[in-house]
């Protein structure tokens, strides 16, 4: 997209304007996987094209700041792993808002083994917890929510590898329940304690855009939501075909693992509030609770945002019938 298109503040690139289409690049904070299967299916089956959208997924990685890319106007829509990333960005003055969520409950989980299980937060006392440095705040939030002193739990910085639990270096490792490939290594004696069940209720896979985009191009965002929800609804009804389409788009993915993961992912996509308000729904009260928790942990170094600063509900309201499967 050219600088002139950026300064215009619109979603339409010059090429897309010529074709009468809105271009939406969805910037991720990580590489593509089952978390984006709905978008992949919607793209391959032509749902975005039917909505007048030229759609592409832009993968992220460890050295890519997806939020900054979207906030700058380089790409039009973004998705991050966890809702606090949006709150923290807004608190720092970045002009973005969340307009839908892909997972109604955060899949982040504390994994232990049956011989030394952690089934409830209190069981973490005296344990060594292996956790990536970027996720340490989630453990801190869990401890604070359950009034457990941080000194009573040993934080051990590890990567995404689950091996430290199997070798006894730690008593607990962390990760997402949707990461079926990684979790296979832990075997049948795995014990799960989800962050959500531990009292820290965060959303996962929030979609966001700049406040300017939401104000000036709301119909384009509504069109994006419509195409995306159709993709996810198709996945739900046609799981095998959906995984085939995902692997065709991204041949590096292993079909067997993605097929197992999609069942888990769909529980998060269509469970919780989505059961009564449709895919993508979000509750302002849950956002307020998240803001309160992070404020108590001192995470907002600039200012504590208000819920209305963080979320935009107009797109969800305009697409209610379709998201509920009634259109």
Coordinates of N, CA and C in Angstrom, one line a residue, residues 119-276:
X119 N -3.8 -29.8 40.2 CA -5.2 -29.8 39.8 C -5.9 -28.5 40.1
X120 N -5.4 -27.7 41.1 CA -6.0 -26.4 41.5 C -4.8 -25.5 41.8
X121 N -5.1 -24.1 41.7 CA -4.0 -23.2 42.0 C -3.2 -23.4 43.2
X122 N -3.9 -23.8 44.3 CA -3.1 -24.0 45.6 C -2.1 -25.1 45.5
X123 N -2.2 -26.0 44.5 CA -1.2 -27.1 44.3 C 0.1 -26.5 43.7
X124 N 0.1 -25.3 43.3 CA 1.3 -24.7 42.7 C 2.3 -24.4 43.8
X125 N 1.9 -24.2 45.1 CA 2.8 -23.9 46.1 C 3.9 -24.9 46.3
X126 N 5.1 -24.4 46.3 CA 6.3 -25.3 46.4 C 6.7 -25.9 45.1
X127 N 6.1 -25.6 44.0 CA 6.4 -26.2 42.7 C 7.3 -25.4 41.9
X128 N 8.0 -26.0 41.0 CA 8.8 -25.3 40.0 C 8.0 -25.3 38.7
X129 N 7.7 -24.1 38.2 CA 6.9 -23.9 37.0 C 7.7 -23.4 35.9
X130 N 7.8 -24.2 34.8 CA 8.5 -23.8 33.6 C 7.6 -23.0 32.7
X131 N 8.1 -21.8 32.4 CA 7.2 -20.9 31.7 C 8.0 -19.9 30.8
X132 N 7.6 -19.6 29.6 CA 8.4 -18.6 28.8 C 8.3 -17.3 29.5
X133 N 9.3 -16.5 29.3 CA 9.3 -15.2 30.0 C 8.2 -14.3 29.6
X134 N 7.7 -14.4 28.4 CA 6.6 -13.6 27.9 C 5.3 -14.0 28.5
X135 N 5.2 -15.2 29.1 CA 4.0 -15.6 29.7 C 4.0 -15.6 31.3
X136 N 5.1 -15.1 31.8 CA 5.3 -15.1 33.3 C 4.1 -14.2 33.9
X137 N 3.7 -13.2 33.2 CA 2.6 -12.4 33.8 C 1.3 -13.2 34.0
X138 N 1.1 -14.2 33.2 CA -0.1 -15.0 33.3 C 0.0 -15.9 34.6
X139 N 1.2 -16.4 34.9 CA 1.4 -17.1 36.2 C 1.2 -16.1 37.4
X140 N 1.8 -14.9 37.2 CA 1.6 -13.9 38.3 C 0.2 -13.6 38.5
X141 N -0.6 -13.5 37.4 CA -2.0 -13.2 37.5 C -2.8 -14.3 38.3
X142 N -2.4 -15.5 37.9 CA -3.1 -16.6 38.6 C -2.8 -16.7 40.1
X143 N -1.5 -16.4 40.4 CA -1.2 -16.4 41.8 C -1.9 -15.3 42.6
X144 N -1.9 -14.1 42.0 CA -2.5 -12.9 42.6 C -4.0 -13.2 42.8
X145 N -4.7 -13.8 41.8 CA -6.1 -14.0 41.8 C -6.4 -15.0 42.9
X146 N -5.5 -15.9 43.3 CA -5.8 -16.9 44.3 C -5.0 -16.7 45.6
X147 N -4.5 -15.4 45.7 CA -3.8 -15.0 46.9 C -2.7 -15.9 47.3
X148 N -1.9 -16.3 46.4 CA -0.7 -17.1 46.6 C 0.5 -16.2 46.4
X149 N 1.4 -16.2 47.4 CA 2.6 -15.4 47.3 C 3.6 -15.9 46.2
X150 N 4.1 -15.0 45.4 CA 5.0 -15.4 44.4 C 6.2 -16.1 44.9
X151 N 6.7 -15.8 46.1 CA 7.9 -16.4 46.7 C 7.6 -17.9 46.9
X152 N 6.4 -18.3 47.0 CA 6.0 -19.7 47.3 C 6.0 -20.6 46.0
X153 N 6.3 -20.0 44.9 CA 6.3 -20.7 43.6 C 7.6 -20.4 42.9
X154 N 8.3 -21.4 42.4 CA 9.6 -21.1 41.7 C 9.3 -20.9 40.2
X155 N 9.6 -19.8 39.7 CA 9.5 -19.5 38.2 C 10.8 -20.0 37.6
X156 N 10.7 -20.8 36.5 CA 11.8 -21.3 35.8 C 11.6 -20.9 34.3
X157 N 12.4 -20.1 33.7 CA 12.2 -19.7 32.3 C 12.6 -20.8 31.4
X158 N 11.7 -21.2 30.5 CA 11.9 -22.2 29.5 C 11.3 -21.7 28.2
X159 N 11.6 -22.5 27.1 CA 11.0 -22.2 25.8 C 9.7 -22.9 25.7
X160 N 9.3 -23.3 24.5 CA 8.1 -24.0 24.2 C 8.2 -25.5 24.4
X161 N 9.4 -26.0 24.6 CA 9.6 -27.4 24.8 C 9.0 -27.9 26.1
X162 N 8.3 -29.1 25.9 CA 7.7 -29.7 27.1 C 8.6 -30.6 27.9
X163 N 9.8 -30.9 27.3 CA 10.7 -31.9 27.9 C 11.1 -31.6 29.3
X164 N 11.3 -30.4 29.8 CA 11.7 -30.2 31.2 C 10.8 -30.8 32.2
X165 N 9.5 -31.0 31.8 CA 8.5 -31.7 32.7 C 8.9 -33.2 32.8
X166 N 9.2 -33.7 31.6 CA 9.4 -35.2 31.6 C 10.7 -35.5 32.2
X167 N 11.7 -34.6 32.2 CA 13.0 -34.9 32.7 C 13.1 -34.5 34.2
X168 N 12.1 -33.9 34.8 CA 12.1 -33.6 36.2 C 12.7 -32.3 36.5
X169 N 13.1 -31.5 35.5 CA 13.6 -30.2 35.8 C 12.6 -29.2 36.4
X170 N 11.4 -29.4 36.0 CA 10.3 -28.6 36.5 C 9.1 -29.5 36.9
X171 N 8.2 -29.0 37.7 CA 7.0 -29.8 38.1 C 5.8 -29.5 37.2
X172 N 5.9 -28.3 36.5 CA 4.8 -27.9 35.7 C 5.4 -27.2 34.5
X173 N 4.8 -27.4 33.3 CA 5.1 -26.6 32.1 C 3.8 -25.9 31.6
X174 N 3.9 -25.0 30.8 CA 2.8 -24.2 30.3 C 2.7 -24.3 28.8
X175 N 1.4 -24.0 28.3 CA 1.2 -24.0 26.9 C -0.3 -23.9 26.6
X176 N -0.6 -24.0 25.3 CA -2.0 -24.0 24.9 C -2.6 -25.4 24.7
X177 N -3.8 -25.6 25.1 CA -4.4 -26.9 25.0 C -4.6 -27.2 23.5
X178 N -4.6 -26.2 22.6 CA -4.7 -26.5 21.2 C -3.4 -26.9 20.6
X179 N -2.3 -26.9 21.3 CA -1.0 -27.3 20.7 C -0.9 -28.9 20.8
X180 N -1.7 -29.6 20.1 CA -1.8 -31.0 20.2 C -0.5 -31.7 19.9
X181 N 0.3 -31.2 18.9 CA 1.6 -31.8 18.5 C 2.5 -31.8 19.7
X182 N 2.7 -30.7 20.4 CA 3.6 -30.6 21.5 C 3.1 -31.4 22.7
X183 N 1.8 -31.4 22.9 CA 1.2 -32.1 24.1 C 1.3 -33.6 24.0
X184 N 1.5 -34.2 22.7 CA 1.5 -35.6 22.6 C 2.7 -36.2 23.4
X185 N 3.8 -35.4 23.5 CA 5.0 -35.9 24.2 C 4.7 -36.2 25.7
X186 N 3.7 -35.5 26.3 CA 3.5 -35.7 27.7 C 2.7 -37.0 28.0
X187 N 2.1 -37.6 27.0 CA 1.5 -38.9 27.2 C 0.2 -38.8 28.0
X188 N -0.3 -40.0 28.4 CA -1.7 -40.1 29.0 C -1.8 -39.7 30.4
X189 N -0.6 -39.5 31.1 CA -0.6 -39.1 32.5 C -0.7 -37.6 32.7
X190 N -1.0 -36.9 31.7 CA -1.0 -35.4 31.8 C -2.2 -34.9 32.6
X191 N -1.9 -33.9 33.4 CA -2.9 -33.3 34.2 C -3.0 -31.8 33.8
X192 N -4.2 -31.3 33.6 CA -4.4 -29.9 33.1 C -5.0 -29.0 34.1
X193 N -4.5 -27.8 34.3 CA -5.2 -26.8 35.0 C -5.2 -25.5 34.1
X194 N -6.4 -25.2 33.6 CA -6.4 -24.1 32.7 C -6.4 -22.7 33.4
X195 N -5.9 -21.7 32.8 CA -5.8 -20.4 33.3 C -7.2 -19.9 33.7
X196 N -8.2 -20.2 32.8 CA -9.5 -19.8 33.0 C -10.1 -20.4 34.3
X197 N -10.0 -21.7 34.4 CA -10.5 -22.4 35.6 C -9.8 -22.0 36.9
X198 N -8.6 -21.5 36.7 CA -7.8 -21.0 37.9 C -8.3 -19.6 38.3
X199 N -9.2 -19.0 37.5 CA -9.8 -17.7 38.0 C -9.4 -16.5 37.1
X200 N -8.4 -16.7 36.2 CA -8.0 -15.6 35.4 C -8.7 -15.8 34.0
X201 N -9.7 -15.0 33.8 CA -10.5 -15.2 32.6 C -10.2 -14.2 31.5
X202 N -9.3 -14.6 30.6 CA -8.8 -13.9 29.5 C -9.4 -14.4 28.2
X203 N -9.5 -13.6 27.2 CA -9.9 -14.0 25.9 C -8.6 -14.4 25.1
X204 N -8.7 -15.2 24.1 CA -7.6 -15.5 23.2 C -8.0 -15.2 21.8
X205 N -7.0 -14.9 21.0 CA -7.2 -14.7 19.6 C -8.1 -13.5 19.3
X206 N -7.9 -12.4 20.0 CA -8.7 -11.2 19.6 C -8.3 -10.6 18.3
X207 N -9.3 -10.1 17.6 CA -9.1 -9.4 16.3 C -9.1 -7.9 16.6
X208 N -8.3 -7.2 16.0 CA -8.3 -5.7 16.3 C -7.9 -4.9 15.0
X209 N -8.3 -3.7 15.1 CA -8.0 -2.7 14.0 C -7.8 -1.4 14.6
X210 N -7.3 -0.4 13.8 CA -7.1 1.0 14.4 C -8.5 1.6 14.6
X211 N -8.5 2.5 15.5 CA -9.8 3.3 15.8 C -10.2 4.0 14.5
X212 N -9.3 4.5 13.7 CA -9.6 5.2 12.5 C -10.3 4.3 11.5
X213 N -9.8 3.1 11.4 CA -10.4 2.1 10.5 C -11.8 1.8 10.9
X214 N -12.0 1.6 12.2 CA -13.3 1.2 12.7 C -14.3 2.4 12.6
X215 N -13.8 3.6 12.7 CA -14.7 4.8 12.5 C -15.0 5.1 11.1
X216 N -14.0 4.9 10.2 CA -14.2 5.3 8.8 C -14.6 4.2 7.9
X217 N -14.3 2.9 8.2 CA -14.6 1.8 7.4 C -15.4 0.7 8.1
X218 N -16.4 1.0 8.9 CA -17.1 0.0 9.6 C -17.8 -1.1 8.8
X219 N -18.2 -0.7 7.6 CA -18.9 -1.7 6.7 C -17.9 -2.7 6.2
X220 N -16.6 -2.3 6.0 CA -15.6 -3.3 5.6 C -15.3 -4.3 6.7
X221 N -15.2 -3.8 8.0 CA -15.0 -4.7 9.1 C -16.2 -5.6 9.3
X222 N -17.4 -5.1 9.1 CA -18.6 -6.0 9.1 C -18.5 -7.1 8.1
X223 N -18.1 -6.7 6.9 CA -17.9 -7.7 5.8 C -16.9 -8.7 6.2
X224 N -15.8 -8.3 6.8 CA -14.7 -9.2 7.2 C -15.3 -10.2 8.3
X225 N -16.0 -9.6 9.2 CA -16.6 -10.5 10.2 C -17.6 -11.5 9.6
X226 N -18.4 -11.1 8.6 CA -19.3 -12.0 8.0 C -18.6 -13.1 7.3
X227 N -17.6 -12.8 6.5 CA -16.8 -13.8 5.8 C -16.1 -14.8 6.7
X228 N -15.6 -14.2 7.8 CA -14.8 -15.0 8.7 C -15.7 -16.0 9.5
X229 N -16.8 -15.5 10.0 CA -17.7 -16.4 10.7 C -18.3 -17.5 9.8
X230 N -18.5 -17.2 8.5 CA -18.9 -18.2 7.6 C -17.8 -19.3 7.5
X231 N -16.6 -18.8 7.5 CA -15.4 -19.8 7.4 C -15.4 -20.7 8.6
X232 N -15.6 -20.1 9.8 CA -15.6 -20.9 11.0 C -16.8 -21.8 11.1
X233 N -17.9 -21.3 10.7 CA -19.1 -22.2 10.7 C -18.9 -23.4 9.8
X234 N -18.3 -23.1 8.6 CA -18.0 -24.2 7.7 C -17.0 -25.2 8.3
X235 N -16.0 -24.7 9.0 CA -15.1 -25.6 9.7 C -15.8 -26.5 10.6
X236 N -16.7 -25.9 11.4 CA -17.4 -26.7 12.4 C -18.2 -27.8 11.8
X237 N -18.8 -27.6 10.7 CA -19.7 -28.6 10.0 C -18.9 -29.5 9.1
X238 N -17.7 -29.2 8.7 CA -16.9 -30.0 7.7 C -15.5 -30.0 8.2
X239 N -15.2 -30.7 9.3 CA -13.9 -30.6 9.9 C -12.8 -31.3 9.1
X240 N -13.1 -32.4 8.5 CA -12.1 -33.1 7.7 C -11.7 -32.3 6.5
X241 N -12.7 -31.8 5.8 CA -12.5 -31.0 4.6 C -11.7 -29.7 5.0
X242 N -12.1 -29.1 6.1 CA -11.4 -27.9 6.5 C -9.9 -28.1 6.8
X243 N -9.6 -29.2 7.4 CA -8.2 -29.5 7.7 C -7.4 -29.8 6.4
X244 N -8.1 -30.4 5.4 CA -7.5 -30.6 4.1 C -7.1 -29.3 3.5
X245 N -8.1 -28.3 3.6 CA -7.8 -27.0 3.0 C -6.7 -26.3 3.7
X246 N -6.6 -26.4 5.0 CA -5.6 -25.8 5.8 C -4.2 -26.3 5.4
X247 N -4.1 -27.6 5.3 CA -2.8 -28.3 4.9 C -2.4 -28.0 3.5
X248 N -3.4 -27.8 2.6 CA -3.1 -27.4 1.2 C -2.5 -26.0 1.2
X249 N -3.1 -25.1 2.0 CA -2.6 -23.8 2.1 C -1.2 -23.7 2.7
X250 N -1.0 -24.5 3.8 CA 0.2 -24.5 4.5 C 0.8 -25.9 4.6
X251 N 1.5 -26.4 3.6 CA 1.9 -27.8 3.5 C 2.9 -28.2 4.6
X252 N 3.4 -27.2 5.4 CA 4.3 -27.6 6.5 C 3.6 -28.2 7.7
X253 N 2.3 -28.0 7.7 CA 1.5 -28.5 8.8 C 1.2 -30.0 8.6
X254 N 1.1 -30.7 9.8 CA 0.9 -32.1 9.7 C -0.6 -32.4 9.9
X255 N -1.2 -33.0 8.9 CA -2.7 -33.2 8.9 C -3.2 -33.9 10.1
X256 N -2.6 -34.9 10.6 CA -3.1 -35.7 11.7 C -3.1 -34.8 13.0
X257 N -2.1 -34.0 13.2 CA -2.1 -33.2 14.4 C -3.1 -32.0 14.3
X258 N -3.2 -31.5 13.1 CA -4.2 -30.4 12.9 C -5.6 -30.9 13.0
X259 N -5.9 -32.1 12.6 CA -7.2 -32.7 12.7 C -7.6 -32.9 14.2
X260 N -6.6 -33.3 15.0 CA -6.9 -33.4 16.5 C -7.1 -32.0 17.1
X261 N -6.3 -31.1 16.6 CA -6.3 -29.7 17.2 C -7.6 -29.0 16.9
X262 N -8.2 -29.2 15.7 CA -9.4 -28.5 15.3 C -10.5 -28.7 16.2
X263 N -10.7 -30.0 16.7 CA -11.8 -30.3 17.6 C -11.6 -29.5 18.9
X264 N -10.4 -29.3 19.4 CA -10.2 -28.6 20.6 C -10.4 -27.1 20.4
X265 N -9.9 -26.6 19.2 CA -10.1 -25.2 18.9 C -11.5 -24.8 18.8
X266 N -12.3 -25.6 18.2 CA -13.8 -25.3 18.0 C -14.5 -25.2 19.3
X267 N -14.1 -26.0 20.3 CA -14.7 -25.9 21.6 C -14.5 -24.5 22.2
X268 N -13.3 -23.9 21.9 CA -13.0 -22.6 22.4 C -13.7 -21.5 21.5
X269 N -13.9 -21.8 20.2 CA -14.5 -20.8 19.3 C -16.0 -20.7 19.5
X270 N -16.6 -21.8 19.8 CA -18.1 -21.8 19.8 C -18.6 -22.1 21.2
X271 N -17.8 -22.2 22.2 CA -18.2 -22.4 23.6 C -18.5 -21.1 24.3
X272 N -18.7 -21.2 25.6 CA -18.9 -20.0 26.3 C -20.0 -19.0 25.8
X273 N -19.7 -17.8 25.7 CA -20.6 -16.7 25.3 C -21.1 -17.0 23.9
X274 N -20.3 -17.6 23.1 CA -20.6 -17.9 21.7 C -21.9 -18.7 21.5
X275 N -22.1 -19.5 22.6 CA -23.3 -20.4 22.5 C -24.6 -19.6 22.5
X276 N -24.6 -18.5 23.1 CA -25.8 -17.7 23.2 C -25.7 -16.4 22.4

